[in-house]
Amino acid sequence: MATPVSICSNALMRLGSRAISSFTDGSDTATLCANLYEDTVKSLLRAHLWNFAVKRAQLPAEVATPLYEYSYQHQIPSDCLRLLEVDLDTDDYQLENNRVLCDTTPVNILYVAYVTDTAQYDSLFVELLTQKMVAELAYAVTRSDSKATSEMQKFAAMLKQARSIDAQECPNRQMTDFPLLSVRSGGRSWLR
């Protein structure tokens, strides 16, 4: 099973560097991996509606209410990286300060979660994340602009393929990446 350290170690080895034993092993490459890993995972999770990272939640109203315009506010989960849908009978809501403000409670949402348990990652996502780490580490490890560019191009090609394969498992879901399609369908999507 892949772990954050094994993903980074594999990336380093692809660049001809030594593997790390932990993010705190004292090496420069371990420190670099520790600094890059979390943000790299988050950006990759936000880049696509990965099936393993999509979650649903029902948000209760907070005790505090908005100062004006809306009756309720609902705290978005702390693991939310990208809000996909707020399931209301109206489009009259506002997102402010990690809260959904509206006149309805509770509120159902669909979102992309920050998944930290690598056991939940799809195998293609692990391979893609490894390649993204290769691309992120390439210049620092090799001091070669051309190597960094080449690895980023490999990542872009792999991302396209992984998105396509992931989308085949839930073909209707991917349509909501395009706001115009949602508008054409009356503002409602499959995300219920």
C-alpha positions as protocol buffer text, in pm:
chain_id: "A"
residue {
  index: 1
  type: MET
  ca { x: 0 y: 0 z: 0 }
}
residue {
  index: 2
  type: ALA
  ca { x: 122 y: 347 z: -87 }
}
residue {
  index: 3
  type: THR
  ca { x: 203 y: 594 z: 190 }
}
residue {
  index: 4
  type: PRO
  ca { x: 295 y: 962 z: 163 }
}
residue {
  index: 5
  type: VAL
  ca { x: 660 y: 871 z: 225 }
}
residue {
  index: 6
  type: SER
  ca { x: 661 y: 587 z: -31 }
}
residue {
  index: 7
  type: ILE
  ca { x: 499 y: 813 z: -291 }
}
residue {
  index: 8
  type: CYS
  ca { x: 768 y: 1077 z: -236 }
}
residue {
  index: 9
  type: SER
  ca { x: 1044 y: 814 z: -226 }
}
residue {
  index: 10
  type: ASN
  ca { x: 930 y: 671 z: -558 }
}
residue {
  index: 11
  type: ALA
  ca { x: 927 y: 1021 z: -705 }
}
residue {
  index: 12
  type: LEU
  ca { x: 1279 y: 1087 z: -582 }
}
residue {
  index: 13
  type: MET
  ca { x: 1407 y: 754 z: -714 }
}
residue {
  index: 14
  type: ARG
  ca { x: 1259 y: 830 z: -1058 }
}
residue {
  index: 15
  type: LEU
  ca { x: 1477 y: 1142 z: -1051 }
}
residue {
  index: 16
  type: GLY
  ca { x: 1787 y: 941 z: -962 }
}
residue {
  index: 17
  type: SER
  ca { x: 1788 y: 1047 z: -596 }
}
residue {
  index: 18
  type: ARG
  ca { x: 1783 y: 837 z: -280 }
}
residue {
  index: 19
  type: ALA
  ca { x: 1459 y: 732 z: -113 }
}
residue {
  index: 20
  type: ILE
  ca { x: 1362 y: 892 z: 217 }
}
residue {
  index: 21
  type: SER
  ca { x: 1269 y: 700 z: 531 }
}
residue {
  index: 22
  type: SER
  ca { x: 1041 y: 972 z: 670 }
}
residue {
  index: 23
  type: PHE
  ca { x: 957 y: 1338 z: 618 }
}
residue {
  index: 24
  type: THR
  ca { x: 1178 y: 1414 z: 918 }
}
residue {
  index: 25
  type: ASP
  ca { x: 1485 y: 1203 z: 837 }
}
residue {
  index: 26
  type: GLY
  ca { x: 1703 y: 1515 z: 826 }
}
residue {
  index: 27
  type: SER
  ca { x: 1782 y: 1508 z: 454 }
}
residue {
  index: 28
  type: ASP
  ca { x: 1719 y: 1804 z: 225 }
}
residue {
  index: 29
  type: THR
  ca { x: 1499 y: 1590 z: 1 }
}
residue {
  index: 30
  type: ALA
  ca { x: 1284 y: 1480 z: 297 }
}
residue {
  index: 31
  type: THR
  ca { x: 1233 y: 1842 z: 398 }
}
residue {
  index: 32
  type: LEU
  ca { x: 1147 y: 1934 z: 40 }
}
residue {
  index: 33
  type: CYS
  ca { x: 897 y: 1647 z: 16 }
}
residue {
  index: 34
  type: ALA
  ca { x: 741 y: 1744 z: 350 }
}
residue {
  index: 35
  type: ASN
  ca { x: 698 y: 2101 z: 227 }
}
residue {
  index: 36
  type: LEU
  ca { x: 542 y: 2002 z: -107 }
}
residue {
  index: 37
  type: TYR
  ca { x: 336 y: 1691 z: -37 }
}
residue {
  index: 38
  type: GLU
  ca { x: 20 y: 1825 z: 130 }
}
residue {
  index: 39
  type: ASP
  ca { x: -32 y: 2115 z: -111 }
}
residue {
  index: 40
  type: THR
  ca { x: 34 y: 1884 z: -407 }
}
residue {
  index: 41
  type: VAL
  ca { x: -230 y: 1636 z: -287 }
}
residue {
  index: 42
  type: LYS
  ca { x: -483 y: 1914 z: -228 }
}
residue {
  index: 43
  type: SER
  ca { x: -431 y: 2071 z: -569 }
}
residue {
  index: 44
  type: LEU
  ca { x: -458 y: 1734 z: -741 }
}
residue {
  index: 45
  type: LEU
  ca { x: -779 y: 1649 z: -555 }
}
residue {
  index: 46
  type: ARG
  ca { x: -928 y: 1986 z: -654 }
}
residue {
  index: 47
  type: ALA
  ca { x: -835 y: 1932 z: -1019 }
}
residue {
  index: 48
  type: HIS
  ca { x: -1099 y: 1663 z: -1082 }
}
residue {
  index: 49
  type: LEU
  ca { x: -1403 y: 1503 z: -922 }
}
residue {
  index: 50
  type: TRP
  ca { x: -1216 y: 1187 z: -821 }
}
residue {
  index: 51
  type: ASN
  ca { x: -1477 y: 927 z: -729 }
}
residue {
  index: 52
  type: PHE
  ca { x: -1296 y: 823 z: -411 }
}
residue {
  index: 53
  type: ALA
  ca { x: -1288 y: 1182 z: -283 }
}
residue {
  index: 54
  type: VAL
  ca { x: -1651 y: 1286 z: -342 }
}
residue {
  index: 55
  type: LYS
  ca { x: -1853 y: 1304 z: -20 }
}
residue {
  index: 56
  type: ARG
  ca { x: -2201 y: 1406 z: 90 }
}
residue {
  index: 57
  type: ALA
  ca { x: -2291 y: 1587 z: 409 }
}
residue {
  index: 58
  type: GLN
  ca { x: -2593 y: 1733 z: 575 }
}
residue {
  index: 59
  type: LEU
  ca { x: -2512 y: 2064 z: 742 }
}
residue {
  index: 60
  type: PRO
  ca { x: -2712 y: 2176 z: 1044 }
}
residue {
  index: 61
  type: ALA
  ca { x: -2766 y: 2546 z: 1102 }
}
residue {
  index: 62
  type: GLU
  ca { x: -2528 y: 2721 z: 1338 }
}
residue {
  index: 63
  type: VAL
  ca { x: -2665 y: 2900 z: 1644 }
}
residue {
  index: 64
  type: ALA
  ca { x: -2532 y: 3231 z: 1512 }
}
residue {
  index: 65
  type: THR
  ca { x: -2724 y: 3374 z: 1220 }
}
residue {
  index: 66
  type: PRO
  ca { x: -2611 y: 3600 z: 935 }
}
residue {
  index: 67
  type: LEU
  ca { x: -2635 y: 3973 z: 1004 }
}
residue {
  index: 68
  type: TYR
  ca { x: -2882 y: 4029 z: 720 }
}
residue {
  index: 69
  type: GLU
  ca { x: -3047 y: 3883 z: 409 }
}
residue {
  index: 70
  type: TYR
  ca { x: -3047 y: 3513 z: 512 }
}
residue {
  index: 71
  type: SER
  ca { x: -3196 y: 3326 z: 807 }
}
residue {
  index: 72
  type: TYR
  ca { x: -2935 y: 3053 z: 854 }
}
residue {
  index: 73
  type: GLN
  ca { x: -2566 y: 2980 z: 814 }
}
residue {
  index: 74
  type: HIS
  ca { x: -2413 y: 2633 z: 785 }
}
residue {
  index: 75
  type: GLN
  ca { x: -2045 y: 2550 z: 841 }
}
residue {
  index: 76
  type: ILE
  ca { x: -1881 y: 2372 z: 548 }
}
residue {
  index: 77
  type: PRO
  ca { x: -1685 y: 2060 z: 662 }
}
residue {
  index: 78
  type: SER
  ca { x: -1319 y: 2122 z: 739 }
}
residue {
  index: 79
  type: ASP
  ca { x: -1212 y: 1857 z: 485 }
}
residue {
  index: 80
  type: CYS
  ca { x: -1396 y: 2032 z: 198 }
}
residue {
  index: 81
  type: LEU
  ca { x: -1161 y: 2127 z: -85 }
}
residue {
  index: 82
  type: ARG
  ca { x: -1423 y: 2202 z: -347 }
}
residue {
  index: 83
  type: LEU
  ca { x: -1795 y: 2250 z: -303 }
}
residue {
  index: 84
  type: LEU
  ca { x: -1979 y: 2080 z: -589 }
}
residue {
  index: 85
  type: GLU
  ca { x: -2343 y: 2131 z: -505 }
}
residue {
  index: 86
  type: VAL
  ca { x: -2568 y: 2288 z: -248 }
}
residue {
  index: 87
  type: ASP
  ca { x: -2895 y: 2096 z: -273 }
}
residue {
  index: 88
  type: LEU
  ca { x: -3168 y: 2357 z: -234 }
}
residue {
  index: 89
  type: ASP
  ca { x: -3497 y: 2416 z: -413 }
}
residue {
  index: 90
  type: THR
  ca { x: -3367 y: 2762 z: -499 }
}
residue {
  index: 91
  type: ASP
  ca { x: -3039 y: 2907 z: -615 }
}
residue {
  index: 92
  type: ASP
  ca { x: -3072 y: 3180 z: -352 }
}
residue {
  index: 93
  type: TYR
  ca { x: -2774 y: 3112 z: -126 }
}
residue {
  index: 94
  type: GLN
  ca { x: -2435 y: 3262 z: -63 }
}
residue {
  index: 95
  type: LEU
  ca { x: -2096 y: 3115 z: 23 }
}
residue {
  index: 96
  type: GLU
  ca { x: -1909 y: 3326 z: 279 }
}
residue {
  index: 97
  type: ASN
  ca { x: -1630 y: 3246 z: 521 }
}
residue {
  index: 98
  type: ASN
  ca { x: -1662 y: 2868 z: 473 }
}
residue {
  index: 99
  type: ARG
  ca { x: -2035 y: 2885 z: 535 }
}
residue {
  index: 100
  type: VAL
  ca { x: -2349 y: 2838 z: 327 }
}
residue {
  index: 101
  type: LEU
  ca { x: -2594 y: 3120 z: 396 }
}
residue {
  index: 102
  type: CYS
  ca { x: -2956 y: 3057 z: 298 }
}
residue {
  index: 103
  type: ASP
  ca { x: -3315 y: 3049 z: 423 }
}
residue {
  index: 104
  type: THR
  ca { x: -3331 y: 2669 z: 458 }
}
residue {
  index: 105
  type: THR
  ca { x: -3200 y: 2427 z: 715 }
}
residue {
  index: 106
  type: PRO
  ca { x: -3052 y: 2168 z: 716 }
}
residue {
  index: 107
  type: VAL
  ca { x: -2857 y: 2190 z: 389 }
}
residue {
  index: 108
  type: ASN
  ca { x: -2731 y: 1891 z: 191 }
}
residue {
  index: 109
  type: ILE
  ca { x: -2403 y: 1933 z: 3 }
}
residue {
  index: 110
  type: LEU
  ca { x: -2179 y: 1733 z: -224 }
}
residue {
  index: 111
  type: TYR
  ca { x: -1809 y: 1812 z: -216 }
}
residue {
  index: 112
  type: VAL
  ca { x: -1454 y: 1699 z: -291 }
}
residue {
  index: 113
  type: ALA
  ca { x: -1288 y: 1605 z: 38 }
}
residue {
  index: 114
  type: TYR
  ca { x: -926 y: 1623 z: 139 }
}
residue {
  index: 115
  type: VAL
  ca { x: -856 y: 1250 z: 171 }
}
residue {
  index: 116
  type: THR
  ca { x: -541 y: 1184 z: 374 }
}
residue {
  index: 117
  type: ASP
  ca { x: -576 y: 806 z: 402 }
}
residue {
  index: 118
  type: THR
  ca { x: -376 y: 681 z: 103 }
}
residue {
  index: 119
  type: ALA
  ca { x: -547 y: 341 z: 133 }
}
residue {
  index: 120
  type: GLN
  ca { x: -856 y: 511 z: -14 }
}
residue {
  index: 121
  type: TYR
  ca { x: -669 y: 643 z: -317 }
}
residue {
  index: 122
  type: ASP
  ca { x: -738 y: 488 z: -653 }
}
residue {
  index: 123
  type: SER
  ca { x: -426 y: 321 z: -797 }
}
residue {
  index: 124
  type: LEU
  ca { x: -425 y: 563 z: -1092 }
}
residue {
  index: 125
  type: PHE
  ca { x: -441 y: 854 z: -851 }
}
residue {
  index: 126
  type: VAL
  ca { x: -136 y: 717 z: -665 }
}
residue {
  index: 127
  type: GLU
  ca { x: 54 y: 690 z: -992 }
}
residue {
  index: 128
  type: LEU
  ca { x: -57 y: 1041 z: -1091 }
}
residue {
  index: 129
  type: LEU
  ca { x: 37 y: 1186 z: -751 }
}
residue {
  index: 130
  type: THR
  ca { x: 377 y: 1021 z: -776 }
}
residue {
  index: 131
  type: GLN
  ca { x: 432 y: 1178 z: -1119 }
}
residue {
  index: 132
  type: LYS
  ca { x: 314 y: 1517 z: -989 }
}
residue {
  index: 133
  type: MET
  ca { x: 571 y: 1490 z: -709 }
}
residue {
  index: 134
  type: VAL
  ca { x: 835 y: 1399 z: -970 }
}
residue {
  index: 135
  type: ALA
  ca { x: 744 y: 1714 z: -1162 }
}
residue {
  index: 136
  type: GLU
  ca { x: 743 y: 1929 z: -847 }
}
residue {
  index: 137
  type: LEU
  ca { x: 1078 y: 1793 z: -729 }
}
residue {
  index: 138
  type: ALA
  ca { x: 1250 y: 1772 z: -1068 }
}
residue {
  index: 139
  type: TYR
  ca { x: 1427 y: 2107 z: -1075 }
}
residue {
  index: 140
  type: ALA
  ca { x: 1529 y: 2103 z: -708 }
}
residue {
  index: 141
  type: VAL
  ca { x: 1677 y: 1753 z: -741 }
}
residue {
  index: 142
  type: THR
  ca { x: 1830 y: 1769 z: -1091 }
}
residue {
  index: 143
  type: ARG
  ca { x: 1884 y: 2145 z: -1145 }
}
residue {
  index: 144
  type: SER
  ca { x: 1761 y: 2091 z: -1500 }
}
residue {
  index: 145
  type: ASP
  ca { x: 1488 y: 2308 z: -1651 }
}
residue {
  index: 146
  type: SER
  ca { x: 1441 y: 2064 z: -1936 }
}
residue {
  index: 147
  type: LYS
  ca { x: 1393 y: 1773 z: -1694 }
}
residue {
  index: 148
  type: ALA
  ca { x: 1137 y: 1972 z: -1496 }
}
residue {
  index: 149
  type: THR
  ca { x: 950 y: 2065 z: -1814 }
}
residue {
  index: 150
  type: SER
  ca { x: 960 y: 1707 z: -1942 }
}
residue {
  index: 151
  type: GLU
  ca { x: 824 y: 1568 z: -1613 }
}
residue {
  index: 152
  type: MET
  ca { x: 544 y: 1827 z: -1607 }
}
residue {
  index: 153
  type: GLN
  ca { x: 448 y: 1726 z: -1962 }
}
residue {
  index: 154
  type: LYS
  ca { x: 438 y: 1361 z: -1855 }
}
residue {
  index: 155
  type: PHE
  ca { x: 216 y: 1462 z: -1563 }
}
residue {
  index: 156
  type: ALA
  ca { x: -23 y: 1655 z: -1792 }
}
residue {
  index: 157
  type: ALA
  ca { x: -61 y: 1352 z: -2022 }
}
residue {
  index: 158
  type: MET
  ca { x: -117 y: 1118 z: -1726 }
}
residue {
  index: 159
  type: LEU
  ca { x: -374 y: 1357 z: -1574 }
}
residue {
  index: 160
  type: LYS
  ca { x: -577 y: 1357 z: -1894 }
}
residue {
  index: 161
  type: GLN
  ca { x: -576 y: 976 z: -1906 }
}
residue {
  index: 162
  type: ALA
  ca { x: -655 y: 932 z: -1535 }
}
residue {
  index: 163
  type: ARG
  ca { x: -945 y: 1180 z: -1554 }
}
residue {
  index: 164
  type: SER
  ca { x: -1087 y: 995 z: -1852 }
}
residue {
  index: 165
  type: ILE
  ca { x: -1069 y: 656 z: -1681 }
}
residue {
  index: 166
  type: ASP
  ca { x: -1209 y: 789 z: -1353 }
}
residue {
  index: 167
  type: ALA
  ca { x: -1494 y: 962 z: -1542 }
}
residue {
  index: 168
  type: GLN
  ca { x: -1596 y: 636 z: -1710 }
}
residue {
  index: 169
  type: GLU
  ca { x: -1701 y: 497 z: -1372 }
}
residue {
  index: 170
  type: CYS
  ca { x: -1957 y: 775 z: -1325 }
}
residue {
  index: 171
  type: PRO
  ca { x: -2007 y: 940 z: -1666 }
}
residue {
  index: 172
  type: ASN
  ca { x: -2289 y: 1178 z: -1565 }
}
residue {
  index: 173
  type: ARG
  ca { x: -2089 y: 1329 z: -1281 }
}
residue {
  index: 174
  type: GLN
  ca { x: -1827 y: 1484 z: -1505 }
}
residue {
  index: 175
  type: MET
  ca { x: -2082 y: 1692 z: -1694 }
}
residue {
  index: 176
  type: THR
  ca { x: -2122 y: 1920 z: -1394 }
}
residue {
  index: 177
  type: ASP
  ca { x: -1767 y: 2046 z: -1442 }
}
residue {
  index: 178
  type: PHE
  ca { x: -1920 y: 2272 z: -1706 }
}
residue {
  index: 179
  type: PRO
  ca { x: -2147 y: 2544 z: -1562 }
}
residue {
  index: 180
  type: LEU
  ca { x: -2319 y: 2605 z: -1898 }
}
residue {
  index: 181
  type: LEU
  ca { x: -2448 y: 2248 z: -1902 }
}
residue {
  index: 182
  type: SER
  ca { x: -2596 y: 2297 z: -1556 }
}
residue {
  index: 183
  type: VAL
  ca { x: -2771 y: 2615 z: -1670 }
}
residue {
  index: 184
  type: ARG
  ca { x: -2909 y: 2439 z: -1975 }
}
residue {
  index: 185
  type: SER
  ca { x: -3058 y: 2169 z: -1753 }
}
residue {
  index: 186
  type: GLY
  ca { x: -3241 y: 2427 z: -1544 }
}
residue {
  index: 187
  type: GLY
  ca { x: -2969 y: 2467 z: -1282 }
}
residue {
  index: 188
  type: ARG
  ca { x: -3022 y: 2120 z: -1139 }
}
residue {
  index: 189
  type: SER
  ca { x: -2769 y: 1847 z: -1187 }
}
residue {
  index: 190
  type: TRP
  ca { x: -2737 y: 1476 z: -1123 }
}
residue {
  index: 191
  type: LEU
  ca { x: -2574 y: 1551 z: -787 }
}
residue {
  index: 192
  type: ARG
  ca { x: -2870 y: 1469 z: -568 }
}
